[in-house]
PDB file of C-alpha atoms in Angstrom:
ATOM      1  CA  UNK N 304     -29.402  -2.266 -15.669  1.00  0.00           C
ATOM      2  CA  UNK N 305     -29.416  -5.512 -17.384  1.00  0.00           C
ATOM      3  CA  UNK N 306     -28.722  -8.751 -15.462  1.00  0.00           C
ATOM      4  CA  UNK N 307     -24.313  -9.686 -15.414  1.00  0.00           C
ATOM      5  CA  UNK N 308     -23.736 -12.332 -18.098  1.00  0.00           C
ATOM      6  CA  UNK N 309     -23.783 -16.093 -17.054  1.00  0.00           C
ATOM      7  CA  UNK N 310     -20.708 -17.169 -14.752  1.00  0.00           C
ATOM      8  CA  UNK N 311     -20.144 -21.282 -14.999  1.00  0.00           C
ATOM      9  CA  UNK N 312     -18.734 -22.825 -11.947  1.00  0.00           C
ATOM     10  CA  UNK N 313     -15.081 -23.067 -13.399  1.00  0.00           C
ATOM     11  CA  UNK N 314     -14.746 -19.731 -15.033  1.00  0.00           C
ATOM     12  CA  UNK N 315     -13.009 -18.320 -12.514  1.00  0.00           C
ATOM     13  CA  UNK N 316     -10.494 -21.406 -12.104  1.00  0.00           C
ATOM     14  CA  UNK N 317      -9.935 -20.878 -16.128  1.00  0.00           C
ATOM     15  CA  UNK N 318      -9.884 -16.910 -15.960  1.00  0.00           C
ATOM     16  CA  UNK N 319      -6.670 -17.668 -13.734  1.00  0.00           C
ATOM     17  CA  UNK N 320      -5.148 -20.260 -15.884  1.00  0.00           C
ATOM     18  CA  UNK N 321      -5.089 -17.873 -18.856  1.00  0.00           C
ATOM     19  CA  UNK N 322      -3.837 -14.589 -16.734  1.00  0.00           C
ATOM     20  CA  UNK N 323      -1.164 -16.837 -14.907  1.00  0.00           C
ATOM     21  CA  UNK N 324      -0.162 -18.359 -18.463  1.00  0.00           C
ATOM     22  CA  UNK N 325      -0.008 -14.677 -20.369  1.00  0.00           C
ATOM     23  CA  UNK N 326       1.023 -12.723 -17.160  1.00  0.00           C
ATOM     24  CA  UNK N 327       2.730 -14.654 -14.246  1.00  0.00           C
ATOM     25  CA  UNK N 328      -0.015 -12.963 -12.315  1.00  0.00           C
ATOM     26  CA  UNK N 329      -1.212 -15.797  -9.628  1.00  0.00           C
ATOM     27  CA  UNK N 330      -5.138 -14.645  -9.186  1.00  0.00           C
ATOM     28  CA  UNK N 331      -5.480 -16.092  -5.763  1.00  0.00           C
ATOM     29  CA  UNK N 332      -9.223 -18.193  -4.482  1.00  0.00           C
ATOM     30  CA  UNK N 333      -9.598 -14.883  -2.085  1.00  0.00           C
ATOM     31  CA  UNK N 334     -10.209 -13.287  -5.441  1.00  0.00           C
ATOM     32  CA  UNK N 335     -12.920 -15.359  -6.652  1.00  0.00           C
ATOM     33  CA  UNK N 336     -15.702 -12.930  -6.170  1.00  0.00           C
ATOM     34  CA  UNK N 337     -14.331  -9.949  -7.647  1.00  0.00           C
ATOM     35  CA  UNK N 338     -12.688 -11.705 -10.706  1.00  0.00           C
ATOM     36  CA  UNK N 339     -16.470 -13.386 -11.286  1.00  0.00           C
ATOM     37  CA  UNK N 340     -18.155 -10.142 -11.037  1.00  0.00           C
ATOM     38  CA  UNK N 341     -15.263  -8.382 -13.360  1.00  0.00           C
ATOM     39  CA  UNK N 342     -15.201 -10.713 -15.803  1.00  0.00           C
ATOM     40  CA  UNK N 343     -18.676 -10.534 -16.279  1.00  0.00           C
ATOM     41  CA  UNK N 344     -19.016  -7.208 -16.660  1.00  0.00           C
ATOM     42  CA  UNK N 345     -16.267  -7.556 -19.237  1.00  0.00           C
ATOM     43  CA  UNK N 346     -18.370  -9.679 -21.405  1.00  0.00           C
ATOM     44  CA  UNK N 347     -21.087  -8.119 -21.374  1.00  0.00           C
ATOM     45  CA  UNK N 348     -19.566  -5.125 -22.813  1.00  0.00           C
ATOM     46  CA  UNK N 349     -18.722  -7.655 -25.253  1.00  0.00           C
ATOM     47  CA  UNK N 350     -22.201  -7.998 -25.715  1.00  0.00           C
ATOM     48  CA  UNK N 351     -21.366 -11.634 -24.907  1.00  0.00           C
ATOM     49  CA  UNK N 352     -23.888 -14.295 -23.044  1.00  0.00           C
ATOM     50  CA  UNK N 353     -21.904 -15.840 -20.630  1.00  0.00           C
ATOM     51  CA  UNK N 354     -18.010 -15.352 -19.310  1.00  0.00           C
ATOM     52  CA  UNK N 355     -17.238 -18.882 -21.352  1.00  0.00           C
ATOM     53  CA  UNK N 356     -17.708 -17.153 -24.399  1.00  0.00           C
ATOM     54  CA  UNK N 357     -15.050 -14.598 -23.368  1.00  0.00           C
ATOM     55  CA  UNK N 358     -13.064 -16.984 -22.555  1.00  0.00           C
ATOM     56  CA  UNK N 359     -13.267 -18.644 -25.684  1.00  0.00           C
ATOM     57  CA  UNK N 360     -12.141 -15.589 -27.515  1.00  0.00           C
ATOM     58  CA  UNK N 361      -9.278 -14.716 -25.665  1.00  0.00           C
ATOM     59  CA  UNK N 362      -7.793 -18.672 -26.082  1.00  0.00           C
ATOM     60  CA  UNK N 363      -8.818 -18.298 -30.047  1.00  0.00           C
ATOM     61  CA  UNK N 364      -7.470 -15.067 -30.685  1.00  0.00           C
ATOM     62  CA  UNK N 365      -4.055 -14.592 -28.756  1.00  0.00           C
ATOM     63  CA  UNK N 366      -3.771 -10.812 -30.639  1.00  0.00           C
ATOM     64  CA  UNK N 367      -7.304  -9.646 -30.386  1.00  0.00           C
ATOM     65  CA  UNK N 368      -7.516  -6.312 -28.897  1.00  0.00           C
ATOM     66  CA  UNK N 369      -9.374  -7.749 -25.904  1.00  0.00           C
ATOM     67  CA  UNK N 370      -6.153  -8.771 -24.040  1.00  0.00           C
ATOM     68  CA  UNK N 371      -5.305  -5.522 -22.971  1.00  0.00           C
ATOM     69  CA  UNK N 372      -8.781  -5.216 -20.981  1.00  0.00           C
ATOM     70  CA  UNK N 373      -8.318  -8.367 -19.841  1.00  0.00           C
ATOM     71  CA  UNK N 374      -5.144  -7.798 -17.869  1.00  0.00           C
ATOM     72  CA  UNK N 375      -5.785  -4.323 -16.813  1.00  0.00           C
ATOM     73  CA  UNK N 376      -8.351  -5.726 -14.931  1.00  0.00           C
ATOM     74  CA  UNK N 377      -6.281  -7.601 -12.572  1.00  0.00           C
ATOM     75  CA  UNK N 378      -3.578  -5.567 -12.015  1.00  0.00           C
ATOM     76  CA  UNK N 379      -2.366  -3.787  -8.936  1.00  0.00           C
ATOM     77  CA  UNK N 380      -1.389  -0.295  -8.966  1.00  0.00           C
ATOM     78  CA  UNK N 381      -0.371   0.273  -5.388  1.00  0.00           C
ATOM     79  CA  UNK N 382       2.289   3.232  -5.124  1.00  0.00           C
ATOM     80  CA  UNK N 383       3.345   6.565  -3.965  1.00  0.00           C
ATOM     81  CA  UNK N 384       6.121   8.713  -4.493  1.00  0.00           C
ATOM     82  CA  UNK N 385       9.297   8.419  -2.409  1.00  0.00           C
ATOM     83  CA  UNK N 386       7.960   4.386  -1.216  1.00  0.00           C
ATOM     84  CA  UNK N 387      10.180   2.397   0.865  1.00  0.00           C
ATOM     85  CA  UNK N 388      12.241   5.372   1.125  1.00  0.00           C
ATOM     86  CA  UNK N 389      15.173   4.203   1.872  1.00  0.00           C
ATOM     87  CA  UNK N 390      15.670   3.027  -1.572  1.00  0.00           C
ATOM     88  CA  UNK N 391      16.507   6.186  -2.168  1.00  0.00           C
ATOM     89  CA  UNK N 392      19.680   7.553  -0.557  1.00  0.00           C
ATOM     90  CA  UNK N 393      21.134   4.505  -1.307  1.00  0.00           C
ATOM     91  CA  UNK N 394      20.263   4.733  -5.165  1.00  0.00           C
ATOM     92  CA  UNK N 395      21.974   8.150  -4.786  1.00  0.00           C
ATOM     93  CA  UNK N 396      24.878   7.050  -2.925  1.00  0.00           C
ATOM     94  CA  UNK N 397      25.650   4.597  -5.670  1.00  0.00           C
ATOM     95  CA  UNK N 398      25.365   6.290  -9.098  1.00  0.00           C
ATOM     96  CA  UNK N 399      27.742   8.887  -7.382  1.00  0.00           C
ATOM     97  CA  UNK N 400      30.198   5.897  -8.193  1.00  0.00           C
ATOM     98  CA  UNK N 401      28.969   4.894 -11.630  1.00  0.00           C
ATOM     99  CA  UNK N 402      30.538   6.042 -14.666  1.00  0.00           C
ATOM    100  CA  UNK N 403      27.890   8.049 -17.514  1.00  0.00           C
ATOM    101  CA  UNK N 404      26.019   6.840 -19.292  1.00  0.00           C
ATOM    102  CA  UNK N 405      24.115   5.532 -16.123  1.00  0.00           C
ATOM    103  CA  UNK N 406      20.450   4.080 -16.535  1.00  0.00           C
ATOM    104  CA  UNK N 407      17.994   2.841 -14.545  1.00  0.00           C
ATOM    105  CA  UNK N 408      15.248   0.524 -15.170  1.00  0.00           C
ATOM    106  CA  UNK N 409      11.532   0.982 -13.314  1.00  0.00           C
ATOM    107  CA  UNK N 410       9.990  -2.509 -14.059  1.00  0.00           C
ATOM    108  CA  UNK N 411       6.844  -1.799 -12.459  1.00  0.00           C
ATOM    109  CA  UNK N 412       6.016   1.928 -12.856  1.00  0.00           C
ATOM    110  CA  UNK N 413       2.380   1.995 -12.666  1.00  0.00           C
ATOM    111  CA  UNK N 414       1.103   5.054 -12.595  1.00  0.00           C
ATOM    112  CA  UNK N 415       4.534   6.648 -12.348  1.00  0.00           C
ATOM    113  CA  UNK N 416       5.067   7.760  -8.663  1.00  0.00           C
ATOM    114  CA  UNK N 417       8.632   5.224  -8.413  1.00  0.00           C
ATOM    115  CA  UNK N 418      10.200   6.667 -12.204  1.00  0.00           C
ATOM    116  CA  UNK N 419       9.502  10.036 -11.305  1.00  0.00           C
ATOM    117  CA  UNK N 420      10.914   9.436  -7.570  1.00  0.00           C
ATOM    118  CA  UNK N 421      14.223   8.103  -9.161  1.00  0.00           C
ATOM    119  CA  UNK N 422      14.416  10.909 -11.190  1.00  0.00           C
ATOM    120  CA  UNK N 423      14.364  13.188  -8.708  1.00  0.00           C
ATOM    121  CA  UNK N 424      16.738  11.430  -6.925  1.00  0.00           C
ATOM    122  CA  UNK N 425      19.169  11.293  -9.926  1.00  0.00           C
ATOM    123  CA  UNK N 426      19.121  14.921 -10.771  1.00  0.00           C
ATOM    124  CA  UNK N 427      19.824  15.483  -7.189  1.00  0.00           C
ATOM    125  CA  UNK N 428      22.937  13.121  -7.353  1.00  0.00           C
ATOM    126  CA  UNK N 429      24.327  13.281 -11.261  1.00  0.00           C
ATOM    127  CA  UNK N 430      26.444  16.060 -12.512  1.00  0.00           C
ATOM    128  CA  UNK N 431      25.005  17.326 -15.651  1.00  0.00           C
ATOM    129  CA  UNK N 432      21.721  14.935 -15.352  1.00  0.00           C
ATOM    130  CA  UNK N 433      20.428  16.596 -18.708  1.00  0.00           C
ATOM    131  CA  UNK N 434      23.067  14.294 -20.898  1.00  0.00           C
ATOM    132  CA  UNK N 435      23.727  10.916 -19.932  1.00  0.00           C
ATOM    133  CA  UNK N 436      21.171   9.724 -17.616  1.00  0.00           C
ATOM    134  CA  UNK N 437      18.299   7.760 -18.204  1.00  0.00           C
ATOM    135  CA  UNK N 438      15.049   5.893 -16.950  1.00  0.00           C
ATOM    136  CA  UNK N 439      12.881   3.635 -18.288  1.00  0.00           C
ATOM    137  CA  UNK N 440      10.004   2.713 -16.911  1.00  0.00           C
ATOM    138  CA  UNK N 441       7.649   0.005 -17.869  1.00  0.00           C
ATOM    139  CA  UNK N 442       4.437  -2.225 -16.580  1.00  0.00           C
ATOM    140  CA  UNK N 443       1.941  -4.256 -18.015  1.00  0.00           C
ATOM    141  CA  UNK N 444      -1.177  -1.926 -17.598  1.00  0.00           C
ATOM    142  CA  UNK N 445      -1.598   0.209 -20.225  1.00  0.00           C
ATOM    143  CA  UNK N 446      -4.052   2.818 -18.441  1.00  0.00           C
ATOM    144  CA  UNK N 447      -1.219   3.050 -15.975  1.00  0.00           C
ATOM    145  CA  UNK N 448       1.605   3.868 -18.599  1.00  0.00           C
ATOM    146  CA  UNK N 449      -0.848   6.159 -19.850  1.00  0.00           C
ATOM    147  CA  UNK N 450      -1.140   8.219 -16.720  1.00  0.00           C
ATOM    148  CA  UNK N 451       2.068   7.960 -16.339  1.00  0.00           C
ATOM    149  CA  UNK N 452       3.553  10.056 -19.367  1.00  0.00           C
ATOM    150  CA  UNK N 453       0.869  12.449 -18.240  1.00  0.00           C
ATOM    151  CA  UNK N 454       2.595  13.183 -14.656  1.00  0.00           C
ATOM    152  CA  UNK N 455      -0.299  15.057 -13.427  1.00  0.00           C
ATOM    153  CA  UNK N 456      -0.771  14.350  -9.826  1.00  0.00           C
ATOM    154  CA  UNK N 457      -3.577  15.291  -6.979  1.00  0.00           C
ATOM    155  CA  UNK N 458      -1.883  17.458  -3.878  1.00  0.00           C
ATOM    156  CA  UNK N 459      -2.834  14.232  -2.115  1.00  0.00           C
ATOM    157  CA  UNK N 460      -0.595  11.943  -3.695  1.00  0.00           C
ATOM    158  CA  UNK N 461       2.629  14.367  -3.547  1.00  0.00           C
ATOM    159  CA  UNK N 462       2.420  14.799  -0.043  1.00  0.00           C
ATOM    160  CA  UNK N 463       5.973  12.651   0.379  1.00  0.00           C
ATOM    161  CA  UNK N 464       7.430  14.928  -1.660  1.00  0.00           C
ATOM    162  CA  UNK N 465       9.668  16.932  -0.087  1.00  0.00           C
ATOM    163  CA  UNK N 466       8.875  21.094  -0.324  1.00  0.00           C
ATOM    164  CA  UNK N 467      11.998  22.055  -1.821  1.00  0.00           C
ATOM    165  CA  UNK N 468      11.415  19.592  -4.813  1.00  0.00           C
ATOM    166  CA  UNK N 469       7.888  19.946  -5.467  1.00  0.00           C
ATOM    167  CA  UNK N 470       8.420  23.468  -6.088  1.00  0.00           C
ATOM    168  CA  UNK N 471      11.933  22.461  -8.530  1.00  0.00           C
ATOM    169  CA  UNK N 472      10.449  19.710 -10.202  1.00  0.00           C
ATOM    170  CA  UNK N 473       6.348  20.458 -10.140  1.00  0.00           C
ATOM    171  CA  UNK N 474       4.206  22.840 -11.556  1.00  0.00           C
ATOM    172  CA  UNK N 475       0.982  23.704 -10.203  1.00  0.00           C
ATOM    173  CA  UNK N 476      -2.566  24.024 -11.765  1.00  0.00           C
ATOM    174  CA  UNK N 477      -4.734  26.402 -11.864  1.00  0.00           C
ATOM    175  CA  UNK N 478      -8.466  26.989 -12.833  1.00  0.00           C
ATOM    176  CA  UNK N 479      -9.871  23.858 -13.608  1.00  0.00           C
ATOM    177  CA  UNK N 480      -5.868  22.487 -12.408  1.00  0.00           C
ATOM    178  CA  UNK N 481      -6.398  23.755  -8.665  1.00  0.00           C
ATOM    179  CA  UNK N 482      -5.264  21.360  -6.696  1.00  0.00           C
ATOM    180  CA  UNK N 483      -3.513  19.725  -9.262  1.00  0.00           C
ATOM    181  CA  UNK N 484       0.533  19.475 -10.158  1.00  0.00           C
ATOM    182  CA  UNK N 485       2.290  18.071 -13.490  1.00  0.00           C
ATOM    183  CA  UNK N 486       5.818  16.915 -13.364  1.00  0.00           C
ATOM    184  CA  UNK N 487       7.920  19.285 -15.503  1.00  0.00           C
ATOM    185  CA  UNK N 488       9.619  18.606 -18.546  1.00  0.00           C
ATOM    186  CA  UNK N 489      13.049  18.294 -17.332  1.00  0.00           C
ATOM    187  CA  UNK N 490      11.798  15.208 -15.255  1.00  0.00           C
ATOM    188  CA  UNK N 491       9.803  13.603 -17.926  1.00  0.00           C
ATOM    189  CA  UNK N 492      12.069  14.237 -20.840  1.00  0.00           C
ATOM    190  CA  UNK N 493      14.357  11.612 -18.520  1.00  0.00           C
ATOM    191  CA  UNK N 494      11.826   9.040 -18.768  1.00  0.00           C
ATOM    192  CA  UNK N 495      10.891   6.269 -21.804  1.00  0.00           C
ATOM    193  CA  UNK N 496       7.518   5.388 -20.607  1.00  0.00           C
ATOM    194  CA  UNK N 497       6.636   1.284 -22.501  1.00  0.00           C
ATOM    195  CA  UNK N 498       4.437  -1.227 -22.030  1.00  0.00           C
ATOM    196  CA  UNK N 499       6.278  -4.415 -21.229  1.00  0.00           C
ATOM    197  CA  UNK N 500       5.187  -8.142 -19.688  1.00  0.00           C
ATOM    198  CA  UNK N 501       7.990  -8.963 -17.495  1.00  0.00           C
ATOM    199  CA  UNK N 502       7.195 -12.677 -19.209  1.00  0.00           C
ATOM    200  CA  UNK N 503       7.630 -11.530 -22.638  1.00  0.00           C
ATOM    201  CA  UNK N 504      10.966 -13.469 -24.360  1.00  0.00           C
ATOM    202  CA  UNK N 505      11.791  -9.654 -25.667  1.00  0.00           C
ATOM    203  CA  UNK N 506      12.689  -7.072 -22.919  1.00  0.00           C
ATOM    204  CA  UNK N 507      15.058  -3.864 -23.202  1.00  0.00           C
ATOM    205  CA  UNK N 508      16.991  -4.665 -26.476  1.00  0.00           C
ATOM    206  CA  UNK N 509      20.483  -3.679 -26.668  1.00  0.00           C
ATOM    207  CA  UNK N 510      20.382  -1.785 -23.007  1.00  0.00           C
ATOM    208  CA  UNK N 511      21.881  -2.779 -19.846  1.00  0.00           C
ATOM    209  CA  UNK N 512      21.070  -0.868 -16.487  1.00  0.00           C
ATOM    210  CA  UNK N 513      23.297   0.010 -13.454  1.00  0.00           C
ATOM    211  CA  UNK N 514      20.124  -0.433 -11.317  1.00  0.00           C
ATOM    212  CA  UNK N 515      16.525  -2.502 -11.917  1.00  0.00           C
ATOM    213  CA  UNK N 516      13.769  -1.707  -9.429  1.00  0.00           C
ATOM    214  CA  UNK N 517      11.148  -4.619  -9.574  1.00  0.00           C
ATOM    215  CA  UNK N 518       9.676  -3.335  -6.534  1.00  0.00           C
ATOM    216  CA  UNK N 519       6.215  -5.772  -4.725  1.00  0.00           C
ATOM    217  CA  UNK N 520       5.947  -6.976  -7.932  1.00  0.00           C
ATOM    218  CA  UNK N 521       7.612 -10.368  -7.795  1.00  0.00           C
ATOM    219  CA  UNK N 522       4.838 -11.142  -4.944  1.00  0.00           C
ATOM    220  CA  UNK N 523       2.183 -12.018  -7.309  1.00  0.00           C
ATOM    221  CA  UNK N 524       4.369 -14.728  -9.305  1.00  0.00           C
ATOM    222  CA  UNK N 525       5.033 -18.376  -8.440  1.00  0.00           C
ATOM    223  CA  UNK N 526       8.480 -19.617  -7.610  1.00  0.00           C
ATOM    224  CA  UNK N 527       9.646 -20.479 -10.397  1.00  0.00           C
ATOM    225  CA  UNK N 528       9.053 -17.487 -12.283  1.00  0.00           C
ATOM    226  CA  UNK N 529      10.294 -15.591  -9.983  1.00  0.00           C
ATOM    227  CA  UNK N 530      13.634 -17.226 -10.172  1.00  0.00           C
ATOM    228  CA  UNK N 531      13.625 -16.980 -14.541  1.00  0.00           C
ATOM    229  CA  UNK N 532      12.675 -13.587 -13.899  1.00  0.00           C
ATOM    230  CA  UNK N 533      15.827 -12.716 -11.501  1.00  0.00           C
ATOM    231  CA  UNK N 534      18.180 -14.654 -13.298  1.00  0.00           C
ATOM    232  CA  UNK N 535      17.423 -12.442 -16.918  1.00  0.00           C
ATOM    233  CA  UNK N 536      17.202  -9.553 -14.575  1.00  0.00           C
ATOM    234  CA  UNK N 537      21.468 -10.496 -13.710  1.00  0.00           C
ATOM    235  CA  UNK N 538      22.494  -9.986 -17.063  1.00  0.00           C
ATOM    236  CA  UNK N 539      20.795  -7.020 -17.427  1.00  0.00           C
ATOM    237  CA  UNK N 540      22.616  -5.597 -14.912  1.00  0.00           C
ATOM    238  CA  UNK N 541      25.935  -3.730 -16.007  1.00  0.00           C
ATOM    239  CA  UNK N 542      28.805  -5.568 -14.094  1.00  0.00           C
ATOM    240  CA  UNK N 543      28.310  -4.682  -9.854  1.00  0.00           C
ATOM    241  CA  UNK N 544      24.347  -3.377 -10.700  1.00  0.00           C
ATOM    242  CA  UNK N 545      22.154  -3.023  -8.029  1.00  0.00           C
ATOM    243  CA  UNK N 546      18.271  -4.457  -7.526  1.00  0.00           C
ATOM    244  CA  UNK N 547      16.114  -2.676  -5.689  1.00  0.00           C
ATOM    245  CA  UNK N 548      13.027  -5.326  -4.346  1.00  0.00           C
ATOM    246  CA  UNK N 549      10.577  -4.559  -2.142  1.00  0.00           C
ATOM    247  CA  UNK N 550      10.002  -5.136   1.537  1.00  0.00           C
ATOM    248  CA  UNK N 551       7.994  -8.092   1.958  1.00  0.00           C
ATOM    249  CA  UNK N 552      10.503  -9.496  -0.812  1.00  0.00           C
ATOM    250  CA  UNK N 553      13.101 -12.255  -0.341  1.00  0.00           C
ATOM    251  CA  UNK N 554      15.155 -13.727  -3.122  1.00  0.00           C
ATOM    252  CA  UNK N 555      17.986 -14.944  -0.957  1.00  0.00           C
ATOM    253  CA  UNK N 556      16.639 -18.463  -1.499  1.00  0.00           C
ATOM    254  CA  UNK N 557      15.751 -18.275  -5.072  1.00  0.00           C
ATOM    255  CA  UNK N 558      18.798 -18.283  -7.490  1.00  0.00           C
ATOM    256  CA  UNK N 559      22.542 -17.322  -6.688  1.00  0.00           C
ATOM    257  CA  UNK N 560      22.464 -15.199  -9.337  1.00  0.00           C
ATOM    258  CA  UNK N 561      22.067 -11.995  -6.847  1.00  0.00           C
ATOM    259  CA  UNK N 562      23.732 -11.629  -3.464  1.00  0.00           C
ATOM    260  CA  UNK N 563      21.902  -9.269  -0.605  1.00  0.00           C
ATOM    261  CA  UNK N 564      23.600  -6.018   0.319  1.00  0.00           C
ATOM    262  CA  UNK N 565      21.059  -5.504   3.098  1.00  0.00           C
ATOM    263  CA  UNK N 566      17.689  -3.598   3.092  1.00  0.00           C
ATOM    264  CA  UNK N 567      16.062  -5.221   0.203  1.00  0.00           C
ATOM    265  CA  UNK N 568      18.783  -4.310  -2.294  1.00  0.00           C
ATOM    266  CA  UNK N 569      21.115  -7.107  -4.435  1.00  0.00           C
ATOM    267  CA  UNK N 570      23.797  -6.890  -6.157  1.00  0.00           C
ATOM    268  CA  UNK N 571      24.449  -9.201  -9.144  1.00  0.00           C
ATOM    269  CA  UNK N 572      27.251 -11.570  -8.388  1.00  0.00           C
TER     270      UNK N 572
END
């Protein structure tokens, strides 16, 4: 195997400038040696001498297809079905109360355990959940999305789901599919899987949501972008939407544009 292209001393300082700048993503010094080694291996797949002159093109070219490689790199995909699962009765509880058409926005649907868990959850608790009831469910990483639309699933990872609704909503493989499931159509076709930067100036046009779940993904941003992030979040909301964060998550402090109901979830004031 030929030798890893040449890493200068501040790559990885300027690797994080440019993620932070594009993503929000905060690529923390604990990283160091797995960012080095990855975005080395990057460029030499570039057939590139040294990271600097990936670097380079990524600052010169802010469209070049290289981007999306570049991110999906560094991002997280951490998730399971039914996660933090008390998000879940109460997102059942409240569209009970919510006048059709009711949607729901996944911010941070990786490979798409948390969409497909809310869908479950609102066929369970809509009348007539074929017409008026929607999801959509976005992240940065494209692989992810991509795996997502797919909803085909190990045994392994559905083990939260409960018995009754992996036989309603699953179908299982067999053959070369053994030990395999996919997500049937009546759970997918509620789903709009896109690729979306939670920085990008254009998010859902036209479309407001009764509920957002940004879910241990406001962890990995600074402060301050956080609190942009929350406040364009509020008026997304339809009027007395919910937020669903995640447990290590704490925006009490951050903007008064959200008040906390309890258990992670906020309501938009």
């Amino acid at each position: 195997m030929p030798d890893l292209p040449e890493v200068g001393h501040n790559d990885f300082e300027r690797a994080a400038r440019i993620l932070r700048a594009r993503t929000g993503i905060v690529l923390g010094g604990h990283k160091r040696d797995m960012a080095e080694r990855t975005l080395a291996m990057r460029a030499r797949r570039q057939g590139l001498a040294s990271v600097k002159e990936y670097l380079d093109h990524l600052e010169s070219d802010s469209q070049s297809e290289h981007w999306e490689t570049f991110i999906n790199s560094f991002t997280i995909n951490h998730t399971a079905f039914f996660r933090e699962q008390h998000h879940f009765p109460i997102l059942a509880e409240f569209v009970k109360t919510r006048k059709k058409p009711i949607s729901v926005w996944c911010c941070a649907s990786s490979t798409g355990e948390e969409p497909y868990s809310i869908a479950i959850t609102l066929r369970e608790a809509c009348v007539s959940p074929d017409s008026g009831v929607s999801i959509l469910a976005t992240d940065i990483d494209t692989h992810a999305i991509e795996r997502a639309r797919e909803g085909v699933y190990s045994m392994e990872r559905v083990k939260p789901v409960p018995e009754e609704h992996l036989r309603k909503y699953f179908q299982r493989g067999a053959g070369k599919r053994a030990g395999m499931v996919r997500v049937k159509p009546e759970l997918r076709n509620m789903i709009e899987f896109e690729v979306l930067n939670l920085l990008s100036p254009n998010w859902p046009p036209s479309q407001s949501f009764d509920a957002i779940f940004c879910r241990n993904t406001m962890i990995y941003f600074d402060k301050a972008t956080q609190t942009r992030i929350l406040e364009r979040f509020a008026v997304t909301l339809k009027p007395g939407g919910l937020l669903f964060a995640g447990h290590s998550e704490n925006f009490t402090y951050l903007t008064k544009a959200f008040r906390l109901l309890g258990q992670t979830v906020y309501v938009a004031t």
